[in-house]
């Protein structure tokens, strides 16, 4: 089966296992493997998002496999053999030789967003093992960590906990790639991209931080707007981490936290008004960490982060990086929904969503939605299944279920599958 037809089949089914099984059935499809790598390999950029879609090839009886030509185009774009208007014209010329079906899928691959309901992790799980998976340093709840006192007393660097979009910025001689925590390219934060490019036209750098705005909803529109290259609202990049470029590319990390912070502060002297360095405070007392958490909360932050003097690392939440939050939050996958009770103000509206917690247990979340949102969700509630929402709660019951769960927001920057 042609690779594009496989992608179309995967997009057409809604179940996670159905998508996975279709991919598994086609692991020997070399063309599909190349298209998936082009889409999900976070090391690859094609540098063209804005182009006009020409009239498609109407004579569908002429079924020309454009795969070789498409891969040749990607190679020229990726190596920047062609750039700017020349690249735009080349893409439009190629698209003019494609059917409407081919245009749809090749455009998605160019933009590295298949919109097919599966992620790089699913592709790798299916057997496409050459796709590199993206990881950043993640944190564990310090208040549930049994070794927290031991870790803190050895000394940790404390910063405020920001509530925005995690962003790892790769700067390579002025060429900038912004990546979400799962490796998705942010194309719509042009202000941040231009600032990093202008401030660092030469050299190679890896910055880790959080994109913030006073208006989270506007920022969310910026991150995931369909129209590429458009920033909505006032956004800033708060940089709390630096990783040497050679360590990042080799995935061998040696520089400890203190040295990385020192280097970050030096580089921050070149920052403009859209790039802000996060201040680190070295402490070795649990009392001080908790005191700083409360101070940060009064300043509008989510809490505090504490990082020992260790090299950068990749992977799952660990005791190496600790977060301290008064309110607990968790990212949950929507697996169902329920209607409002008859005879109440929620009759005919969404009562809430059924979500799968990080521990695998299911929980009903019926709070945190406006009446307007409930009406909107109820128009097509299944549309929200498999999406990720952030929920805050007080604690978990002895059965492991969130107590008093409240919807906070959708996390479109995180994988659903």
CSV table of C-alpha atoms in Angstrom, one decimal:
chain,number,residue,atom,x,y,z
A,1,UNK,CA,0.0,0.0,0.0
A,2,UNK,CA,1.2,3.5,-0.8
A,3,UNK,CA,2.6,5.3,2.2
A,4,UNK,CA,0.1,8.2,1.9
A,5,UNK,CA,-2.8,5.8,1.9
A,6,UNK,CA,-1.5,4.2,5.1
A,7,UNK,CA,-1.4,7.6,6.8
A,8,UNK,CA,-4.9,8.3,5.5
A,9,UNK,CA,-6.1,5.0,7.0
A,10,UNK,CA,-4.5,5.8,10.4
A,11,UNK,CA,-6.1,9.3,10.5
A,12,UNK,CA,-9.5,7.8,9.7
A,13,UNK,CA,-9.7,5.6,12.8
A,14,UNK,CA,-10.2,7.0,16.3
A,15,UNK,CA,-9.0,4.2,18.6
A,16,UNK,CA,-5.4,4.2,19.9
A,17,UNK,CA,-5.0,0.5,19.3
A,18,UNK,CA,-6.5,0.7,15.8
A,19,UNK,CA,-4.0,3.4,14.8
A,20,UNK,CA,-1.1,1.3,16.3
A,21,UNK,CA,-2.2,-1.9,14.5
A,22,UNK,CA,-2.3,-0.2,11.1
A,23,UNK,CA,1.2,1.2,11.6
A,24,UNK,CA,2.4,-2.2,12.8
A,25,UNK,CA,1.0,-3.8,9.6
A,26,UNK,CA,3.2,-1.5,7.6
A,27,UNK,CA,6.5,-1.4,9.3
A,28,UNK,CA,8.2,-2.8,6.2
A,29,UNK,CA,7.0,0.1,4.1
A,30,UNK,CA,10.2,2.0,3.4
A,31,UNK,CA,8.4,5.0,2.0
A,32,UNK,CA,6.2,5.2,5.1
A,33,UNK,CA,9.3,5.0,7.3
A,34,UNK,CA,10.9,8.0,5.4
A,35,UNK,CA,7.7,10.1,5.7
A,36,UNK,CA,7.4,9.4,9.4
A,37,UNK,CA,11.0,10.3,10.0
A,38,UNK,CA,10.6,13.5,8.1
A,39,UNK,CA,7.6,14.3,10.3
A,40,UNK,CA,8.7,13.2,13.7
A,41,UNK,CA,12.5,13.5,13.7
A,42,UNK,CA,12.9,16.7,15.8
A,43,UNK,CA,16.4,17.2,14.4
A,44,UNK,CA,15.0,17.9,10.9
A,45,UNK,CA,13.7,21.3,9.7
A,46,UNK,CA,12.5,22.2,6.3
A,47,UNK,CA,12.2,26.0,6.9
A,48,UNK,CA,9.1,26.6,4.7
A,49,UNK,CA,5.7,27.1,6.2
A,50,UNK,CA,4.2,29.8,4.0
A,51,UNK,CA,3.4,28.8,0.5
A,52,UNK,CA,0.3,29.0,-1.8
A,53,UNK,CA,-1.4,25.7,-2.7
A,54,UNK,CA,-1.7,25.6,-6.5
A,55,UNK,CA,-4.6,23.9,-8.3
A,56,UNK,CA,-4.1,20.1,-7.9
A,57,UNK,CA,-3.6,17.7,-10.7
A,58,UNK,CA,-7.1,16.8,-11.8
A,59,UNK,CA,-6.5,13.7,-13.8
A,60,UNK,CA,-6.4,11.2,-11.0
A,61,UNK,CA,-6.2,8.4,-13.5
A,62,UNK,CA,-2.6,9.3,-13.9
A,63,UNK,CA,-1.4,7.9,-10.6
A,64,UNK,CA,2.1,9.1,-10.3
A,65,UNK,CA,4.0,8.2,-7.1
A,66,UNK,CA,5.7,11.4,-6.2
A,67,UNK,CA,7.6,10.0,-3.2
A,68,UNK,CA,11.1,10.2,-4.7
A,69,UNK,CA,10.5,13.8,-6.0
A,70,UNK,CA,9.1,14.8,-2.6
A,71,UNK,CA,12.1,13.4,-0.7
A,72,UNK,CA,14.4,15.2,-3.1
A,73,UNK,CA,12.6,18.4,-2.4
A,74,UNK,CA,12.9,17.8,1.4
A,75,UNK,CA,16.6,17.3,1.0
A,76,UNK,CA,17.1,20.6,-0.7
A,77,UNK,CA,15.0,22.4,1.9
A,78,UNK,CA,16.6,20.7,4.9
A,79,UNK,CA,20.2,21.5,3.7
A,80,UNK,CA,19.1,25.0,2.8
A,81,UNK,CA,20.3,24.4,-0.8
A,82,UNK,CA,17.3,26.5,-1.6
A,83,UNK,CA,15.9,29.2,0.7
A,84,UNK,CA,13.5,32.1,0.8
A,85,UNK,CA,11.4,32.8,-2.2
A,86,UNK,CA,13.3,30.2,-4.2
A,87,UNK,CA,12.2,27.5,-1.7
A,88,UNK,CA,8.6,28.8,-1.8
A,89,UNK,CA,8.5,28.6,-5.6
A,90,UNK,CA,10.0,25.1,-5.5
A,91,UNK,CA,7.4,23.8,-3.1
A,92,UNK,CA,4.5,25.4,-5.1
A,93,UNK,CA,5.9,23.9,-8.3
A,94,UNK,CA,6.1,20.4,-6.8
A,95,UNK,CA,2.6,20.7,-5.4
A,96,UNK,CA,1.2,21.6,-8.9
A,97,UNK,CA,2.2,18.2,-10.0
A,98,UNK,CA,0.3,16.5,-7.2
A,99,UNK,CA,-3.3,15.4,-6.8
A,100,UNK,CA,-5.4,17.0,-4.0
A,101,UNK,CA,-4.8,14.0,-1.9
A,102,UNK,CA,-1.0,14.2,-2.3
A,103,UNK,CA,-1.0,17.9,-1.7
A,104,UNK,CA,-2.9,17.5,1.6
A,105,UNK,CA,-0.4,14.9,3.1
A,106,UNK,CA,2.8,16.4,1.7
A,107,UNK,CA,1.9,19.8,3.1
A,108,UNK,CA,1.3,18.2,6.5
A,109,UNK,CA,4.7,16.5,6.4
A,110,UNK,CA,6.4,19.8,5.3
A,111,UNK,CA,4.8,21.4,8.4
A,112,UNK,CA,5.7,18.4,10.6
A,113,UNK,CA,2.1,18.0,11.7
A,114,UNK,CA,0.2,15.0,10.3
A,115,UNK,CA,-2.9,15.8,12.3
A,116,UNK,CA,-3.6,12.1,12.3
A,117,UNK,CA,-3.9,11.5,16.1
A,118,UNK,CA,-0.7,9.8,16.9
A,119,UNK,CA,2.8,10.8,18.0
A,120,UNK,CA,6.4,9.8,17.5
A,121,UNK,CA,6.1,7.5,20.5
A,122,UNK,CA,3.3,5.6,18.8
A,123,UNK,CA,5.3,5.3,15.6
A,124,UNK,CA,8.3,3.9,17.5
A,125,UNK,CA,6.1,1.5,19.4
A,126,UNK,CA,4.8,0.2,16.2
A,127,UNK,CA,8.3,-0.6,15.0
A,128,UNK,CA,9.7,2.5,13.3
A,129,UNK,CA,12.6,2.5,15.7
A,130,UNK,CA,14.9,4.8,13.8
A,131,UNK,CA,12.8,7.9,14.8
A,132,UNK,CA,14.6,9.6,17.7
A,133,UNK,CA,12.4,10.4,20.7
A,134,UNK,CA,12.6,13.8,22.2
A,135,UNK,CA,13.1,14.3,25.9
A,136,UNK,CA,13.8,17.2,28.2
A,137,UNK,CA,14.5,17.3,31.9
A,138,UNK,CA,11.3,16.7,33.9
A,139,UNK,CA,10.5,17.2,37.5
A,140,UNK,CA,9.0,15.1,40.3
A,141,UNK,CA,6.8,16.3,43.2
A,142,UNK,CA,9.2,17.2,45.9
A,143,UNK,CA,6.6,16.8,48.6
A,144,UNK,CA,6.2,13.1,47.8
A,145,UNK,CA,9.9,12.4,47.4
A,146,UNK,CA,11.2,10.3,50.2
A,147,UNK,CA,14.8,11.5,49.8
A,148,UNK,CA,13.9,15.2,49.5
A,149,UNK,CA,15.6,16.3,52.7
A,150,UNK,CA,18.8,14.4,51.8
A,151,UNK,CA,18.8,15.9,48.3
A,152,UNK,CA,18.1,19.5,49.4
A,153,UNK,CA,20.7,19.4,52.2
A,154,UNK,CA,23.4,18.7,49.7
A,155,UNK,CA,22.5,22.0,48.0
A,156,UNK,CA,20.0,22.8,45.3
A,157,UNK,CA,19.4,25.8,42.9
A,158,UNK,CA,15.9,27.1,43.5
A,159,UNK,CA,13.8,29.1,40.9
A,160,UNK,CA,10.2,30.1,40.6
A,161,UNK,CA,7.9,27.5,38.9
A,162,UNK,CA,6.4,29.2,35.8
A,163,UNK,CA,3.0,28.3,34.3
A,164,UNK,CA,3.4,28.5,30.6
A,165,UNK,CA,4.7,26.5,27.7
A,166,UNK,CA,8.0,24.6,28.2
A,167,UNK,CA,10.3,25.4,25.3
A,168,UNK,CA,13.7,24.1,24.3
A,169,UNK,CA,15.4,26.5,21.9
A,170,UNK,CA,18.1,25.2,19.5
A,171,UNK,CA,20.2,28.1,18.1
A,172,UNK,CA,22.6,27.2,15.3
A,173,UNK,CA,24.4,30.3,13.8
A,174,UNK,CA,21.2,32.4,13.8
A,175,UNK,CA,18.9,29.5,12.7
A,176,UNK,CA,16.4,28.9,15.6
A,177,UNK,CA,14.2,26.0,16.3
A,178,UNK,CA,11.7,26.2,19.2
A,179,UNK,CA,10.5,22.8,20.5
A,180,UNK,CA,7.8,21.9,23.0
A,181,UNK,CA,8.4,19.4,25.8
A,182,UNK,CA,7.5,16.5,23.3
A,183,UNK,CA,9.5,17.8,20.4
A,184,UNK,CA,6.8,19.6,18.5
A,185,UNK,CA,8.0,22.6,16.6
A,186,UNK,CA,6.6,25.9,17.7
A,187,UNK,CA,6.2,27.9,14.5
A,188,UNK,CA,4.1,30.8,15.8
A,189,UNK,CA,6.3,32.4,18.4
A,190,UNK,CA,8.1,34.5,15.8
A,191,UNK,CA,8.9,37.2,18.3
A,192,UNK,CA,11.0,34.7,20.3
A,193,UNK,CA,12.5,33.1,17.2
A,194,UNK,CA,13.6,36.5,15.9
A,195,UNK,CA,15.0,37.7,19.2
A,196,UNK,CA,17.2,34.6,19.6
A,197,UNK,CA,18.3,34.8,16.0
A,198,UNK,CA,19.2,38.5,16.3
A,199,UNK,CA,20.9,38.1,19.7
A,200,UNK,CA,22.9,35.0,18.6
A,201,UNK,CA,23.7,35.3,14.9
A,202,UNK,CA,26.9,33.2,15.4
A,203,UNK,CA,27.5,30.2,17.5
A,204,UNK,CA,25.5,27.1,18.7
A,205,UNK,CA,23.4,27.1,21.9
A,206,UNK,CA,20.7,25.2,23.6
A,207,UNK,CA,18.4,27.1,25.9
A,208,UNK,CA,15.7,25.6,28.2
A,209,UNK,CA,12.9,27.7,29.5
A,210,UNK,CA,9.2,28.6,29.6
A,211,UNK,CA,7.2,30.8,27.2
A,212,UNK,CA,4.9,33.0,29.2
A,213,UNK,CA,2.3,35.6,28.7
A,214,UNK,CA,0.0,37.6,30.9
A,215,UNK,CA,-2.9,36.2,28.9
A,216,UNK,CA,-2.5,32.3,28.7
A,217,UNK,CA,-5.5,32.0,26.3
A,218,UNK,CA,-3.8,34.4,23.8
A,219,UNK,CA,-0.6,32.5,24.2
A,220,UNK,CA,-2.4,29.2,23.5
A,221,UNK,CA,-3.8,30.7,20.3
A,222,UNK,CA,-0.3,31.7,19.3
A,223,UNK,CA,1.2,28.2,20.0
A,224,UNK,CA,-1.4,26.2,18.0
A,225,UNK,CA,-3.0,28.6,15.5
A,226,UNK,CA,-3.6,27.1,12.1
A,227,UNK,CA,-2.1,30.2,10.5
A,228,UNK,CA,1.6,29.8,10.8
A,229,UNK,CA,4.0,32.6,11.8
A,230,UNK,CA,1.4,34.6,13.7
A,231,UNK,CA,1.9,35.5,17.3
A,232,UNK,CA,-1.1,36.5,19.4
A,233,UNK,CA,-0.6,38.4,22.6
A,234,UNK,CA,2.6,39.6,24.4
A,235,UNK,CA,4.9,36.6,25.0
A,236,UNK,CA,8.3,36.4,26.7
A,237,UNK,CA,10.8,33.5,26.8
A,238,UNK,CA,12.0,33.0,30.4
A,239,UNK,CA,15.2,31.0,30.2
A,240,UNK,CA,16.2,28.9,33.2
A,241,UNK,CA,18.6,26.5,31.6
A,242,UNK,CA,21.5,26.2,29.2
A,243,UNK,CA,23.1,23.0,27.7
A,244,UNK,CA,26.3,23.0,25.7
A,245,UNK,CA,25.4,22.3,22.1
A,246,UNK,CA,27.9,19.5,21.7
A,247,UNK,CA,26.6,17.7,24.8
A,248,UNK,CA,23.0,18.0,23.5
A,249,UNK,CA,23.8,16.6,20.0
A,250,UNK,CA,25.9,13.7,21.5
A,251,UNK,CA,23.4,13.2,24.3
A,252,UNK,CA,26.3,12.9,26.7
A,253,UNK,CA,26.0,15.4,29.5
A,254,UNK,CA,29.0,16.5,31.7
A,255,UNK,CA,28.6,20.1,32.7
A,256,UNK,CA,27.1,20.5,36.1
A,257,UNK,CA,24.3,22.9,37.1
A,258,UNK,CA,26.5,25.6,38.6
A,259,UNK,CA,28.7,25.8,35.5
A,260,UNK,CA,25.6,25.8,33.2
A,261,UNK,CA,24.0,28.6,35.2
A,262,UNK,CA,27.2,30.6,35.1
A,263,UNK,CA,27.4,30.3,31.3
A,264,UNK,CA,23.7,31.2,31.0
A,265,UNK,CA,24.2,34.4,33.0
A,266,UNK,CA,27.1,35.3,30.6
A,267,UNK,CA,24.9,34.7,27.5
A,268,UNK,CA,22.0,36.5,29.1
A,269,UNK,CA,24.0,39.8,28.7
A,270,UNK,CA,23.1,39.5,25.0
A,271,UNK,CA,19.3,39.0,25.7
A,272,UNK,CA,16.8,41.6,24.4
A,273,UNK,CA,13.5,42.6,26.0
A,274,UNK,CA,11.8,39.4,24.8
A,275,UNK,CA,14.3,37.1,26.5
A,276,UNK,CA,14.5,37.0,30.3
A,277,UNK,CA,16.9,35.0,32.4
A,278,UNK,CA,15.5,33.3,35.5
A,279,UNK,CA,17.3,33.9,38.7
A,280,UNK,CA,18.7,30.9,40.6
A,281,UNK,CA,19.2,30.9,44.4
A,282,UNK,CA,21.5,28.2,46.0
A,283,UNK,CA,20.1,26.8,49.3
A,284,UNK,CA,20.7,23.7,51.4
A,285,UNK,CA,17.7,23.8,53.8
A,286,UNK,CA,14.2,22.4,53.4
A,287,UNK,CA,12.9,25.3,55.5
A,288,UNK,CA,14.3,27.8,53.0
A,289,UNK,CA,12.9,25.9,50.0
A,290,UNK,CA,9.4,25.9,51.5
A,291,UNK,CA,9.7,29.6,52.5
A,292,UNK,CA,10.7,30.4,48.9
A,293,UNK,CA,7.8,28.4,47.6
A,294,UNK,CA,5.4,30.6,49.6
A,295,UNK,CA,7.2,33.7,48.5
A,296,UNK,CA,6.9,32.7,44.8
A,297,UNK,CA,3.2,31.8,45.3
A,298,UNK,CA,2.5,35.4,46.6
A,299,UNK,CA,4.2,36.7,43.5
A,300,UNK,CA,1.9,34.8,41.2
A,301,UNK,CA,4.1,31.8,40.4
A,302,UNK,CA,3.0,28.2,40.7
A,303,UNK,CA,5.6,27.3,43.3
A,304,UNK,CA,9.3,26.5,43.3
A,305,UNK,CA,11.7,24.3,41.4
A,306,UNK,CA,14.9,22.8,43.0
A,307,UNK,CA,17.7,21.4,41.0
A,308,UNK,CA,20.9,19.7,42.4
A,309,UNK,CA,24.3,20.5,41.1
A,310,UNK,CA,24.3,17.7,38.5
A,311,UNK,CA,24.7,17.4,34.6
A,312,UNK,CA,21.6,17.9,32.5
A,313,UNK,CA,19.6,14.7,31.9
A,314,UNK,CA,16.8,13.4,29.7
A,315,UNK,CA,13.8,11.4,30.5
A,316,UNK,CA,11.0,10.9,32.9
A,317,UNK,CA,10.3,12.6,36.2
A,318,UNK,CA,13.0,12.0,38.7
A,319,UNK,CA,14.4,12.9,42.0
A,320,UNK,CA,17.1,15.0,40.2
A,321,UNK,CA,14.7,17.9,39.6
A,322,UNK,CA,12.0,18.6,42.2
A,323,UNK,CA,8.9,20.8,42.1
A,324,UNK,CA,7.1,22.2,45.1
A,325,UNK,CA,3.5,23.2,44.6
A,326,UNK,CA,0.7,23.9,47.2
A,327,UNK,CA,-1.9,22.8,44.6
A,328,UNK,CA,-1.2,19.5,42.9
A,329,UNK,CA,-1.8,19.3,39.1
A,330,UNK,CA,-1.7,16.5,36.7
A,331,UNK,CA,-2.0,16.0,33.0
A,332,UNK,CA,-4.8,13.5,32.1
A,333,UNK,CA,-6.1,12.0,28.9
A,334,UNK,CA,-9.8,12.3,28.2
A,335,UNK,CA,-11.4,8.9,27.7
A,336,UNK,CA,-15.1,9.8,27.9
A,337,UNK,CA,-17.7,12.4,29.0
A,338,UNK,CA,-21.0,12.6,30.8
A,339,UNK,CA,-24.0,14.9,30.5
A,340,UNK,CA,-25.3,17.3,33.2
A,341,UNK,CA,-28.0,15.9,35.4
A,342,UNK,CA,-31.7,16.4,34.3
A,343,UNK,CA,-33.5,19.1,36.2
A,344,UNK,CA,-30.3,21.1,37.0
A,345,UNK,CA,-28.8,24.1,35.2
A,346,UNK,CA,-26.5,21.7,33.4
A,347,UNK,CA,-29.2,19.7,31.7
A,348,UNK,CA,-28.4,19.5,28.0
A,349,UNK,CA,-24.9,20.6,28.6
A,350,UNK,CA,-21.7,18.8,29.4
A,351,UNK,CA,-21.5,17.5,32.9
A,352,UNK,CA,-17.8,16.8,32.7
A,353,UNK,CA,-15.1,14.6,31.2
A,354,UNK,CA,-13.9,11.2,32.3
A,355,UNK,CA,-10.1,11.2,32.3
A,356,UNK,CA,-7.3,8.7,32.8
A,357,UNK,CA,-4.9,9.8,35.5
A,358,UNK,CA,-1.1,9.3,35.3
A,359,UNK,CA,-1.5,6.2,37.5
A,360,UNK,CA,-3.9,4.7,35.0
A,361,UNK,CA,-7.0,5.1,37.1
A,362,UNK,CA,-10.1,6.9,35.7
A,363,UNK,CA,-11.7,9.9,37.4
A,364,UNK,CA,-14.6,12.1,36.6
A,365,UNK,CA,-13.8,15.9,36.4
A,366,UNK,CA,-17.0,18.0,36.4
A,367,UNK,CA,-15.6,21.4,37.7
A,368,UNK,CA,-13.8,24.3,36.2
A,369,UNK,CA,-15.8,24.7,32.9
A,370,UNK,CA,-17.8,27.8,32.1
A,371,UNK,CA,-21.5,27.3,31.1
A,372,UNK,CA,-20.4,28.6,27.6
A,373,UNK,CA,-17.7,26.0,27.4
A,374,UNK,CA,-20.1,23.2,28.5
A,375,UNK,CA,-22.5,24.1,25.7
A,376,UNK,CA,-19.6,24.2,23.2
A,377,UNK,CA,-18.1,20.9,24.3
A,378,UNK,CA,-21.6,19.2,24.2
A,379,UNK,CA,-21.9,20.0,20.4
A,380,UNK,CA,-19.3,17.3,19.7
A,381,UNK,CA,-17.9,15.8,22.9
A,382,UNK,CA,-16.1,12.9,21.2
A,383,UNK,CA,-13.9,15.5,19.5
A,384,UNK,CA,-12.2,16.0,22.9
A,385,UNK,CA,-11.6,12.4,23.6
A,386,UNK,CA,-7.8,11.5,23.6
A,387,UNK,CA,-6.9,15.1,24.2
A,388,UNK,CA,-4.8,16.1,27.3
A,389,UNK,CA,-6.2,18.4,30.0
A,390,UNK,CA,-4.4,19.7,33.1
A,391,UNK,CA,-6.4,19.2,36.3
A,392,UNK,CA,-5.6,20.6,39.7
A,393,UNK,CA,-6.7,18.8,42.9
A,394,UNK,CA,-6.2,18.8,46.6
A,395,UNK,CA,-4.9,15.2,47.2
A,396,UNK,CA,-5.6,11.6,46.2
A,397,UNK,CA,-7.8,9.3,48.0
A,398,UNK,CA,-6.5,6.0,49.5
A,399,UNK,CA,-7.8,4.4,46.3
A,400,UNK,CA,-5.6,6.7,44.2
A,401,UNK,CA,-8.3,8.9,42.8
A,402,UNK,CA,-8.0,12.7,42.6
A,403,UNK,CA,-10.0,14.5,45.3
A,404,UNK,CA,-11.9,17.6,44.1
A,405,UNK,CA,-10.5,17.7,40.6
A,406,UNK,CA,-10.9,21.0,38.7
A,407,UNK,CA,-10.2,21.5,35.0
A,408,UNK,CA,-7.5,24.1,34.4
A,409,UNK,CA,-6.8,24.1,30.6
A,410,UNK,CA,-6.1,22.0,27.6
A,411,UNK,CA,-2.5,21.0,27.1
A,412,UNK,CA,-2.2,20.9,23.3
A,413,UNK,CA,1.5,20.9,23.7
A,414,UNK,CA,1.5,17.4,24.9
A,415,UNK,CA,1.1,14.1,23.2
A,416,UNK,CA,-2.3,12.3,23.4
A,417,UNK,CA,-1.1,8.9,22.3
